């Protein structure tokens, strides 16, 4: 109902156009039909009138001729009376017929009509009454007949003159009437046109203001004024357009508000992050920073090139540029005297290329690690003097063991052994601390793997013999020289061999080997001990972790051997691999560079 | 008789070194500080010096540097807490002839002494 009323009150553009065209068409058709009909009718009437007048004139002419012939029959000499009578009668018949025809045609009320009618009536009366009987016997008196014929001819002449003037009048009437009809048709068309113009004009007028309003609204929207609304008005579609526009603007405003809320939320989160956050555009200029980032990098302001913002922390600019240009995430570590920053770099997945950097201040952690390392170094340093004394004096005691009882000698041995263990532990701890601090150094030079293996075997053979273990050596012929730190290689071999010795049962077999491999020389320590359970294998390089050698057997050792071996192998740029099968034994292989393949160590040797 | 100057601030280690060196037949003179070491060098004219790197006051390194800059080419074996320290402290570069690491392996020390004195 409402829709219907709305449509009635506010017709659509289409219905208005239809109305305008309809009115125009109806008027056009009506006026045209009327005009054409009217002209046709006029022509019909004119032709009818004209025809009748023409016939009347013809009849009148004939009548006049008949009377003239009558007169002619009466006149003349040389003919008999009878011939004259016969001719007169023939002429009189013709005149009678002509008079009858003329009378039937005279329909008008004009004086000339009336005159002819009464003249002819008088003539008939005369012929039927007075003249008839006489005429049958002899022709009438020519004077009388001539007078009478003269009357008729006069009347006919009068009528003819009247008819001629009437025909002129008729033609003039038709012309006037045609002109009036044409004027009427033109006026009707003009009125239709004016009505159509009014309707169309009204339509255009009613649309113009709302459309202009819409255009203004759209401009305001596009310029960011999301509160822009239009007044709903105009014909149906325009009003609908206005409503749709307002709806769209509301939705847009709502969406924009949501986005703004979301942005606000994100912004608050970013602002309150403990980690520093910096975004960088495609040119490497900073676009955004949060307070944490500004605290860590005081020069980080929007617009500043990132490299400048890093200031004294500035890392390798090439590496930084590569990270910024790349499409992959990466990490960077910035260090200076007082600061250590860990930087995570990730490309922004947006239309405008850029990068987001998340910066964590690692200074405290780095300081703690340094403190830990320093502590370890200090402790192991401080332990050395007392250890030197204990070891030295125990040795002194042993050297003078002749004066000691057997029990005392054994005590001295225990002291010496324990001291050796302690010295090893301190050395290992110090090595690890230095390795962590990147201060463990190696001096690589060519050295003979076979010789190093012999040295280590000689050093440890006495301990092997205590457990009746068979130590074999298998060094490949023609082995290239190692390019390594000989002391460290010895340390590696001692650690590995000690492990094999400790974990292999009494009477077991241990083999020290060396062979050429693709990347250098592989040193191997193999045993036929119990092997390492799969579950334990992942712990092998963990500090202070020790494998169980058996149900009851306790294992001595710090649990630092393999971690140190790994650090040393890494320093050489080598590789370590341990393969173990439960019940069958363990084989541990270390690949070190040879002089054939002088590989650069992974890390520069610390200075 | 070969005279060895031992510079060491720890009395027990000094005692240990003196005992072992004398047992091996060396004549031992001692000092427990950098300044004392320089005095002993001048007064005792030792054939060889065994010197701890860490000394109170003037460090072993400084003593070594002063000796070498004064043209004193007496062989010096420095005694360090860790192998790395011999390299890192620059003792070898400063003119030490060799080094030993604590805890002292006396066999190694005697071998090095013999090598330097020949």
XYZ file of C-alpha atoms in Angstrom:
725
model
C 0.000 0.000 0.000
C 2.661 2.336 1.039
C 4.710 1.517 -2.051
C 1.726 2.167 -4.204
C 1.043 5.481 -2.536
C 4.684 6.440 -2.816
C 4.603 5.598 -6.462
C 1.547 7.654 -6.937
C 2.934 10.567 -4.954
C 6.362 10.242 -6.354
C 6.158 8.818 -9.863
C 9.262 7.314 -11.353
C 11.217 8.955 -14.117
C 9.964 6.271 -16.465
C 6.313 6.858 -15.676
C 6.735 10.585 -16.060
C 8.382 10.107 -19.417
C 5.599 7.740 -20.458
C 2.986 10.255 -19.337
C 4.635 13.051 -21.276
C 5.004 10.989 -24.401
C 1.468 9.645 -24.027
C -0.141 13.063 -23.786
C 1.870 14.263 -26.703
C 0.955 11.230 -28.790
C -2.753 11.375 -27.972
C -2.922 15.068 -28.806
C -0.979 14.520 -31.988
C -3.225 11.682 -33.127
C -6.446 13.474 -32.124
C -5.500 16.716 -33.786
C -4.260 14.957 -36.887
C -7.334 12.766 -37.188
C -9.613 15.742 -36.642
C -7.719 17.902 -39.125
C -7.557 15.276 -41.852
C -11.232 14.340 -41.345
C -12.297 17.906 -41.400
C -10.400 18.674 -44.604
C -11.786 15.564 -46.220
C -15.327 16.519 -45.187
C -14.859 20.036 -46.516
C -13.675 18.692 -49.831
C -16.608 16.259 -50.000
C -19.125 18.990 -49.228
C -17.537 21.375 -51.664
C -17.535 18.829 -54.450
C -21.194 17.907 -53.725
C -22.326 21.515 -53.690
C -20.262 22.321 -56.714
C -21.673 19.338 -58.640
C -25.191 20.170 -57.772
C -24.711 23.791 -58.787
C -23.128 22.655 -62.016
C -26.059 20.315 -62.788
C -28.491 23.084 -61.964
C -26.689 25.417 -64.264
C -26.668 22.754 -66.968
C -30.450 22.195 -66.528
C -31.038 25.920 -66.597
C -28.966 26.255 -69.734
C -30.909 23.387 -71.288
C -34.190 25.038 -70.257
C -33.148 28.291 -71.763
C -32.143 26.537 -75.000
C -35.488 24.666 -75.069
C -37.420 27.907 -74.791
C -35.269 29.548 -77.419
C -35.943 26.525 -79.694
C -39.685 26.924 -78.915
C -39.477 30.531 -80.067
C -37.553 29.515 -83.098
C -40.269 26.919 -84.002
C -42.985 29.597 -83.896
C -41.034 32.056 -85.975
C -40.192 31.945 -89.596
C -42.151 31.863 -92.943
C -42.317 29.434 -95.700
C -43.336 26.599 -93.512
C -46.900 25.248 -93.055
C -48.787 25.831 -89.859
C -48.915 22.157 -89.276
C -45.131 21.862 -89.498
C -44.782 24.802 -87.190
C -47.141 23.201 -84.726
C -45.337 19.880 -84.897
C -41.981 21.568 -84.315
C -43.413 23.671 -81.492
C -44.851 20.656 -79.800
C -41.572 18.800 -80.001
C -39.822 21.863 -78.614
C -42.488 22.302 -75.956
C -42.004 18.677 -74.830
C -38.300 19.230 -74.601
C -38.954 22.458 -72.655
C -41.341 20.686 -70.338
C -38.800 17.971 -69.649
C -36.089 20.567 -69.108
C -38.377 22.532 -66.821
C -39.110 19.352 -64.799
C -35.438 18.553 -64.545
C -34.598 22.097 -63.484
C -37.363 22.165 -60.915
C -36.140 18.906 -59.398
C -32.711 20.466 -59.015
C -33.745 23.791 -57.516
C -33.559 23.149 -53.755
C -32.396 26.536 -52.573
C -34.356 29.374 -51.036
C -32.624 32.097 -52.913
C -34.904 34.787 -54.605
C -33.519 33.667 -57.947
C -34.591 30.111 -57.150
C -37.965 31.240 -56.067
C -38.333 33.419 -59.168
C -37.482 30.556 -61.525
C -39.764 28.196 -59.606
C -42.719 30.593 -59.734
C -42.056 31.503 -63.390
C -41.963 27.831 -64.331
C -45.071 27.134 -62.233
C -46.854 30.008 -63.973
C -45.722 28.699 -67.333
C -47.000 25.199 -66.489
C -50.304 26.551 -65.302
C -50.572 28.543 -68.500
C -49.747 25.568 -70.671
C -51.967 23.115 -68.861
C -54.892 25.489 -68.350
C -55.100 28.365 -70.780
C -52.808 27.361 -73.559
C -53.209 23.613 -73.518
C -56.440 23.170 -75.481
C -55.459 25.819 -77.936
C -52.032 24.563 -78.376
C -53.271 21.196 -79.413
C -55.004 22.800 -82.326
C -52.619 25.555 -83.301
C -49.425 27.154 -82.132
C -49.728 29.968 -79.636
C -49.399 33.537 -80.482
C -45.753 34.184 -81.041
C -45.824 37.485 -79.076
C -47.344 35.793 -76.074
C -44.987 32.860 -76.342
C -42.027 35.193 -76.739
C -43.034 37.187 -73.687
C -43.424 34.040 -71.672
C -40.164 32.575 -72.961
C -38.551 35.882 -72.182
C -39.708 35.596 -68.573
C -38.291 32.108 -68.321
C -35.033 33.097 -69.958
C -34.757 36.075 -67.602
C -35.408 33.902 -64.592
C -32.869 31.354 -65.825
C -30.331 34.089 -66.456
C -30.928 35.432 -63.013
C -30.454 31.987 -61.491
C -27.338 31.369 -63.478
C -25.847 34.646 -62.321
C -26.770 33.785 -58.770
C -25.287 30.303 -59.143
C -22.030 31.697 -60.450
C -21.687 34.048 -57.518
C -22.608 31.198 -55.153
C -19.891 28.994 -56.611
C -17.342 31.712 -56.009
C -18.675 32.062 -52.469
C -18.501 28.303 -51.913
C -14.896 28.164 -53.043
C -14.055 31.046 -50.762
C -15.825 29.371 -47.823
C -13.892 26.152 -48.374
C -10.616 28.012 -48.505
C -11.394 29.839 -45.283
C -12.546 26.666 -43.589
C -9.369 24.821 -44.662
C -7.233 27.594 -43.305
C -9.061 27.543 -39.985
C -8.655 23.765 -39.780
C -4.923 24.040 -40.460
C -4.589 26.721 -37.803
C -6.530 24.544 -35.384
C -4.299 21.534 -36.064
C -1.162 23.612 -35.653
C -2.499 25.093 -32.436
C -3.320 21.585 -31.143
C 0.174 20.386 -31.956
C 1.657 23.434 -30.282
C -0.435 22.824 -27.174
C 0.704 19.143 -27.112
C 4.291 20.215 -27.504
C 3.989 22.770 -24.745
C 2.419 20.193 -22.426
C 5.196 17.715 -23.227
C 7.839 20.377 -22.694
C 6.258 21.239 -19.374
C 6.231 17.614 -18.282
C 9.800 16.941 -19.419
C 11.012 20.244 -18.076
C 9.383 19.493 -14.758
C 11.036 16.103 -14.739
C 14.457 17.490 -15.508
C 13.907 20.258 -13.001
C 12.850 17.853 -10.287
C 15.942 15.738 -10.936
C 18.437 18.512 -11.219
C 18.646 19.532 -7.574
C 18.853 16.003 -6.113
C 21.428 15.006 -8.738
C 23.531 18.066 -7.994
C 23.235 17.208 -4.311
C 24.396 13.665 -5.071
C 27.370 14.933 -7.022
C 28.318 17.227 -4.134
C 27.899 14.352 -1.673
C 30.041 12.022 -3.744
C 32.741 14.675 -3.979
C 32.697 15.167 -0.229
C 32.838 11.419 0.357
C 35.795 11.015 -1.941
C 37.559 13.857 -0.175
C 37.199 11.937 3.063
C 34.184 13.627 4.668
C 32.449 10.424 5.557
C 29.551 12.257 7.273
C 28.364 13.515 3.879
C 24.667 12.733 3.297
C 22.195 13.877 0.651
C 18.579 15.007 0.940
C 16.406 12.279 -0.492
C 14.146 13.750 -3.180
C 13.287 13.982 -6.826
C 11.506 11.408 -8.952
C 11.449 7.747 -7.870
C 14.805 6.588 -9.108
C 16.578 9.737 -7.990
C 15.116 9.372 -4.529
C 16.167 5.721 -4.465
C 19.630 6.729 -5.621
C 19.766 9.248 -2.789
C 18.721 6.631 -0.244
C 21.269 4.160 -1.615
C 23.928 6.858 -1.470
C 23.123 7.606 2.163
C 23.192 3.911 3.011
C 26.534 3.542 1.287
C 27.921 6.566 3.091
C 26.730 5.167 6.431
C 28.300 1.797 5.705
C 31.477 3.516 4.649
C 31.529 5.605 7.789
C 30.916 2.533 9.900
C 33.621 0.542 8.137
C 36.004 3.444 8.452
C 35.219 3.724 12.142
C 35.862 0.014 12.587
C 39.151 0.293 10.726
C 40.055 3.309 12.829
C 39.217 1.362 16.015
C 41.300 -1.553 14.828
C 44.119 0.795 13.910
C 43.859 2.421 17.320
C 43.992 -0.962 19.006
C 47.004 -2.039 16.976
C 48.654 1.287 17.556
C 48.160 0.994 21.317
C 49.545 -2.517 21.224
C 52.536 -1.409 19.205
C 53.075 1.598 21.461
C 53.039 -0.556 24.578
C 55.223 -3.328 23.197
C 58.356 -4.015 25.159
C 60.174 -4.814 21.962
C 61.074 -2.018 19.637
C 59.147 -1.871 16.388
C 60.283 0.021 13.322
C 58.761 -0.016 9.863
C 60.759 0.992 6.854
C 59.618 1.895 3.359
C 61.011 0.526 0.131
C 63.732 3.201 0.119
C 64.968 2.131 3.531
C 63.519 5.184 5.303
C 61.803 4.833 8.641
C 58.026 5.256 8.502
C 57.009 4.358 12.052
C 58.583 3.730 15.419
C 57.222 2.804 18.826
C 58.506 4.205 22.135
C 60.573 1.093 22.860
C 62.312 1.462 19.498
C 62.928 5.167 20.131
C 64.431 4.326 23.512
C 66.794 1.835 21.932
C 67.589 3.918 18.856
C 67.391 7.615 19.749
C 67.933 8.654 16.136
C 65.035 6.603 14.810
C 62.610 9.214 13.522
C 60.249 8.868 10.592
C 62.011 9.842 7.378
C 65.476 9.007 8.652
C 67.312 6.274 6.699
C 67.481 3.147 8.783
C 71.251 2.934 8.483
C 71.594 6.352 10.100
C 69.198 5.418 12.882
C 71.395 2.499 13.799
C 74.155 5.023 14.387
C 77.175 3.582 16.142
C 75.482 0.192 16.144
C 75.487 0.292 12.373
C 75.907 -3.224 11.122
C 77.350 -4.304 7.834
C 75.359 -1.967 5.529
C 75.520 -4.502 2.724
C 73.934 -7.212 4.835
C 71.282 -4.781 6.063
C 70.431 -3.667 2.537
C 70.171 -7.247 1.435
C 67.801 -8.028 4.281
C 65.645 -4.992 3.495
C 65.530 -5.828 -0.186
C 64.817 -9.501 0.317
C 61.435 -11.092 0.608
C 62.433 -13.384 3.412
C 62.645 -12.813 7.098
C 66.049 -12.589 8.651
C 67.941 -11.764 11.788
C 70.538 -9.219 12.601
C 72.603 -8.550 15.682
C 73.741 -5.061 16.497
C 76.429 -4.614 19.070
C 78.185 -1.664 20.555
C 80.013 -0.926 23.773
C 76.881 -0.648 25.864
C 74.190 -2.244 23.764
C 73.346 -5.524 22.124
C 70.208 -5.530 19.978
C 68.668 -8.526 18.268
C 66.736 -7.429 15.178
C 64.143 -9.556 13.407
C 63.489 -8.360 9.878
C 60.321 -9.321 8.018
C 58.970 -7.971 4.724
C 55.594 -6.253 4.918
C 53.015 -8.025 2.799
C 51.355 -4.832 1.643
C 50.968 -3.022 -1.646
C 53.654 -0.556 -0.767
C 56.754 -2.562 -0.225
C 58.437 -2.166 3.115
C 59.917 -3.968 6.038
C 59.067 -4.315 9.669
C 61.861 -4.659 12.181
C 61.275 -5.984 15.646
C 64.104 -5.060 17.939
C 64.859 -6.690 21.250
C 67.329 -5.253 23.657
C 69.677 -8.095 24.523
C 72.095 -5.891 26.432
C 71.126 -7.296 29.835
C 71.305 -10.839 28.606
C 74.594 -10.234 26.894
C 75.900 -8.627 30.078
C 74.771 -11.635 32.110
C 76.433 -14.012 29.700
C 79.582 -11.994 29.829
C 79.422 -12.059 33.619
C 78.951 -15.815 33.553
C 81.926 -16.239 31.253
C 84.046 -13.874 33.312
C 83.002 -15.713 36.447
C 84.010 -19.055 34.981
C 87.314 -17.682 33.766
C 88.040 -16.103 37.124
C 87.066 -19.204 39.053
C 89.146 -21.498 36.920
C 92.039 -19.071 37.179
C 91.758 -18.889 40.912
C 91.562 -22.662 41.179
C 94.820 -23.110 39.332
C 97.171 -21.917 42.049
C 95.850 -24.253 44.759
C 95.649 -27.067 42.217
C 99.245 -26.474 41.249
C 100.239 -26.718 44.908
C 98.198 -29.847 45.608
C 99.388 -31.580 42.477
C 102.984 -30.521 42.953
C 103.247 -31.496 46.591
C 101.469 -34.803 45.986
C 104.054 -35.508 43.336
C 106.782 -34.575 45.794
C 105.321 -36.973 48.285
C 105.232 -39.747 45.701
C 108.831 -39.061 44.771
C 109.812 -39.619 48.368
C 107.473 -42.592 48.783
C 110.202 -44.734 50.187
C 109.523 -43.152 53.569
C 105.760 -43.728 53.332
C 103.675 -46.645 54.369
C 101.662 -48.463 51.729
C 98.474 -46.795 52.922
C 100.107 -43.390 52.729
C 101.371 -44.093 49.225
C 97.851 -45.085 48.142
C 96.468 -41.887 49.680
C 98.980 -39.862 47.671
C 97.909 -41.657 44.496
C 94.245 -40.855 45.212
C 95.141 -37.215 45.765
C 97.049 -37.129 42.473
C 94.238 -38.795 40.502
C 91.577 -36.568 41.979
C 93.688 -33.537 41.265
C 94.098 -34.604 37.632
C 90.318 -34.985 37.329
C 89.826 -31.563 38.871
C 92.391 -30.001 36.550
C 90.618 -31.515 33.560
C 87.272 -30.214 34.769
C 88.667 -26.731 35.246
C 90.258 -26.818 31.813
C 87.037 -27.990 30.232
C 84.993 -25.317 31.996
C 87.411 -22.648 30.897
C 87.364 -23.910 27.316
C 83.568 -23.857 27.259
C 83.381 -20.413 28.777
C 85.807 -19.131 26.180
C 83.984 -20.919 23.422
C 80.706 -19.276 24.495
C 82.363 -15.905 24.616
C 83.879 -16.531 21.203
C 87.295 -16.274 22.793
C 88.412 -19.812 22.208
C 91.264 -19.587 19.746
C 92.930 -22.023 17.462
C 96.086 -21.658 15.401
C 95.798 -23.777 12.308
C 98.908 -25.168 10.684
C 99.812 -28.314 8.763
C 100.240 -31.279 11.099
C 100.551 -35.025 10.798
C 97.399 -36.879 11.829
C 99.283 -40.175 12.210
C 101.788 -38.608 14.598
C 99.029 -36.973 16.680
C 97.221 -40.317 16.907
C 100.438 -42.030 18.015
C 101.026 -39.360 20.685
C 97.516 -39.681 22.072
C 97.664 -43.480 21.988
C 100.933 -43.409 23.884
C 99.441 -41.045 26.446
C 96.346 -43.144 27.121
C 97.628 -46.666 26.514
C 98.574 -47.177 30.196
C 94.985 -46.447 31.237
C 93.666 -48.820 28.561
C 95.866 -51.572 29.844
C 94.363 -51.206 33.273
C 91.071 -52.441 31.741
C 92.786 -54.924 29.433
C 91.423 -52.979 26.467
C 93.049 -53.529 23.104
C 93.940 -50.222 21.408
C 94.627 -50.495 17.679
C 95.693 -47.849 15.233
C 94.595 -47.763 11.586
C 96.012 -44.825 9.668
C 95.576 -44.810 5.899
C 98.754 -44.650 3.831
C 99.536 -41.452 1.985
C 97.248 -39.375 4.193
C 97.421 -35.613 3.553
C 98.467 -33.380 6.407
C 95.794 -31.901 8.609
C 95.347 -28.152 8.523
C 94.498 -27.754 12.190
C 95.662 -26.753 15.639
C 97.664 -29.801 16.751
C 97.074 -29.240 20.472
C 93.327 -28.992 19.851
C 93.323 -32.101 17.663
C 95.045 -33.905 20.513
C 92.430 -32.553 22.899
C 89.672 -33.832 20.591
C 91.247 -37.271 20.312
C 91.909 -37.504 24.053
C 88.312 -36.650 24.823
C 86.897 -39.136 22.329
C 89.316 -41.880 23.318
C 88.637 -41.277 26.992
C 84.921 -41.686 26.351
C 85.545 -44.935 24.472
C 87.783 -46.142 27.250
C 85.335 -45.260 29.993
C 82.244 -46.689 28.345
C 83.759 -49.861 26.912
C 83.834 -52.974 29.049
C 87.026 -54.592 30.309
C 88.796 -56.455 27.532
C 87.014 -54.443 24.850
C 88.506 -53.296 21.575
C 89.135 -49.706 20.611
C 90.451 -48.466 17.290
C 91.918 -45.079 16.453
C 91.808 -44.406 12.724
C 92.428 -41.748 10.105
C 91.439 -41.723 6.441
C 91.116 -39.336 3.566
C 87.597 -38.116 2.829
C 86.164 -35.567 0.420
C 86.322 -32.657 2.842
C 89.699 -33.451 4.379
C 90.723 -36.115 6.868
C 88.400 -38.099 9.051
C 89.665 -39.179 12.448
C 87.660 -42.024 13.933
C 87.424 -43.575 17.364
C 85.567 -46.883 17.317
C 84.797 -49.272 20.106
C 82.846 -52.479 20.571
C 81.245 -51.257 23.765
C 77.575 -51.348 24.715
C 76.667 -48.499 22.318
C 74.514 -45.515 23.084
C 70.747 -46.047 23.355
C 68.830 -44.153 20.663
C 67.013 -42.133 23.306
C 70.319 -40.872 24.661
C 71.878 -39.975 21.352
C 70.192 -36.570 21.124
C 71.753 -35.573 24.462
C 75.309 -36.354 23.419
C 76.368 -32.753 22.946
C 74.548 -31.385 25.982
C 76.708 -30.087 28.758
C 77.075 -32.109 31.944
C 75.045 -34.937 30.462
C 76.551 -38.374 30.910
C 75.423 -41.701 29.488
C 74.851 -44.565 31.837
C 77.588 -47.074 31.201
C 75.721 -49.922 32.817
C 73.366 -50.856 35.587
C 75.854 -50.495 38.376
C 78.908 -48.882 36.946
C 79.338 -45.255 37.822
C 81.017 -43.065 35.278
C 83.584 -40.466 36.042
C 83.997 -37.387 33.905
C 82.562 -33.917 33.781
C 80.141 -34.455 30.924
C 81.850 -31.612 29.130
C 83.999 -33.705 26.790
C 81.732 -33.924 23.755
C 80.464 -30.326 23.949
C 84.081 -29.150 23.935
C 84.946 -31.496 21.079
C 82.029 -30.072 19.118
C 83.131 -26.474 19.798
C 86.665 -27.286 18.691
C 85.510 -29.093 15.550
C 83.243 -26.156 14.719
C 86.146 -23.773 15.182
C 88.067 -25.757 12.579
C 85.085 -25.678 10.264
C 84.882 -29.428 10.530
C 82.117 -31.880 11.216
C 81.439 -34.458 13.873
C 79.234 -37.521 13.601
C 78.481 -40.289 16.059
C 77.055 -43.589 14.968
C 76.133 -46.100 17.600
C 74.349 -49.405 17.671
C 73.166 -50.819 20.931
C 75.190 -53.870 21.883
C 77.613 -53.516 18.992
C 79.572 -50.399 19.735
C 80.067 -46.785 18.857
C 81.993 -45.075 16.128
C 82.729 -41.414 16.386
C 84.076 -39.579 13.354
C 85.519 -36.095 13.141
C 86.234 -34.537 9.766
C 88.908 -31.827 9.862
C 90.307 -29.820 6.969
C 93.465 -31.044 5.358
C 96.104 -29.058 3.527
C 94.436 -30.338 0.355
C 91.209 -28.596 1.217
C 92.081 -25.604 3.281
C 88.642 -24.711 4.385
C 88.159 -21.513 6.219
C 86.835 -22.001 9.700
C 83.249 -20.896 10.213
C 84.190 -18.205 12.646
C 87.188 -15.990 12.488
C 89.724 -16.972 15.066
C 89.274 -14.722 18.092
C 92.054 -12.302 18.753
C 125.820 -24.500 38.465
C 122.882 -23.026 36.607
C 121.122 -20.233 38.448
C 117.381 -19.933 37.932
C 115.325 -16.945 39.042
C 111.778 -17.918 40.007
C 109.265 -15.079 40.165
C 105.995 -16.096 41.775
C 103.688 -14.328 44.228
C 102.215 -17.497 45.731
C 104.500 -18.696 48.545
C 103.430 -22.334 48.250
C 104.035 -22.509 44.535
C 107.309 -20.713 45.046
C 108.242 -23.356 47.595
C 107.201 -26.117 45.234
C 109.210 -24.706 42.340
C 112.258 -24.121 44.494
C 112.095 -27.665 45.899
C 111.699 -29.356 42.518
C 114.323 -27.202 40.819
C 116.840 -27.741 43.608
C 116.099 -31.459 43.550
C 116.930 -31.333 39.837
C 120.249 -29.643 40.660
C 119.562 -26.009 39.868
C 120.523 -23.066 42.060
C 117.376 -21.095 42.784
C 116.898 -17.438 43.578
C 113.387 -16.079 44.087
C 111.325 -12.938 43.867
C 107.635 -12.426 44.633
C 106.896 -9.212 42.765
C 107.763 -7.456 39.528
C 109.987 -4.944 41.227
C 111.742 -7.694 43.194
C 112.282 -9.583 39.966
C 114.031 -6.619 38.356
C 116.257 -6.234 41.456
C 117.114 -9.942 41.463
C 117.898 -9.839 37.746
C 120.355 -7.043 38.361
C 121.883 -8.443 41.582
C 121.872 -12.191 40.947
C 122.521 -12.369 37.195
C 120.432 -15.591 36.704
C 120.972 -17.846 33.690
C 117.206 -18.286 33.220
C 113.957 -16.871 34.569
C 110.715 -18.733 35.345
C 108.087 -16.030 35.839
C 104.402 -15.971 36.593
C 102.425 -13.630 34.341
C 100.126 -12.403 37.093
C 102.191 -10.522 39.664
C 101.193 -7.885 42.140
C 102.317 -4.377 41.159
C 104.393 -4.660 38.035
C 103.118 -7.611 35.997
C 105.256 -10.290 34.459
C 104.627 -8.775 31.074
C 105.963 -5.397 32.173
C 109.045 -6.966 33.709
C 109.631 -8.847 30.477
C 109.189 -5.686 28.406
C 111.628 -3.752 30.604
C 114.200 -6.532 30.431
C 114.080 -6.767 26.674
C 114.116 -3.017 26.142
C 117.181 -2.823 28.419
C 118.908 -5.372 26.211
C 118.704 -8.184 28.752
C 118.343 -11.370 26.682
C 118.190 -13.820 29.604
C 115.850 -16.668 28.566
C 112.414 -16.382 30.162
C 109.769 -19.089 30.608
C 106.415 -17.536 31.525
C 103.974 -19.404 33.676
C 100.331 -18.892 32.762
C 97.025 -20.090 34.068
C 95.808 -21.133 30.654
C 97.396 -21.974 27.359
C 95.438 -19.243 25.608
C 96.764 -16.647 27.996
C 100.317 -17.083 26.767
C 99.143 -16.081 23.300
C 96.571 -13.543 24.295
C 98.620 -11.634 26.795
C 101.251 -11.288 24.108
C 103.917 -12.833 26.321
C 105.537 -14.632 23.425
C 105.450 -11.506 21.316
C 106.912 -9.507 24.211
C 110.014 -11.698 24.205
C 109.278 -14.759 26.313
C 111.175 -17.799 25.104
C 108.573 -20.336 26.120
C 105.624 -20.857 28.407
C 104.229 -23.469 30.764
C 100.658 -23.820 31.941
C 99.489 -24.275 35.499
C 99.184 -26.785 37.086
C 102.825 -27.202 36.273
C 103.945 -30.414 34.607
C 107.513 -30.564 35.937
C 108.716 -33.024 33.308
C 107.672 -30.506 30.672
C 109.294 -27.657 32.587
C 112.627 -29.456 32.919
C 112.570 -30.352 29.246
C 112.062 -26.714 28.315
C 114.744 -25.567 30.750
C 117.240 -27.977 29.246
C 116.303 -26.896 25.753
C 116.820 -23.185 26.543
C 120.042 -23.639 28.466
C 121.842 -25.701 25.816
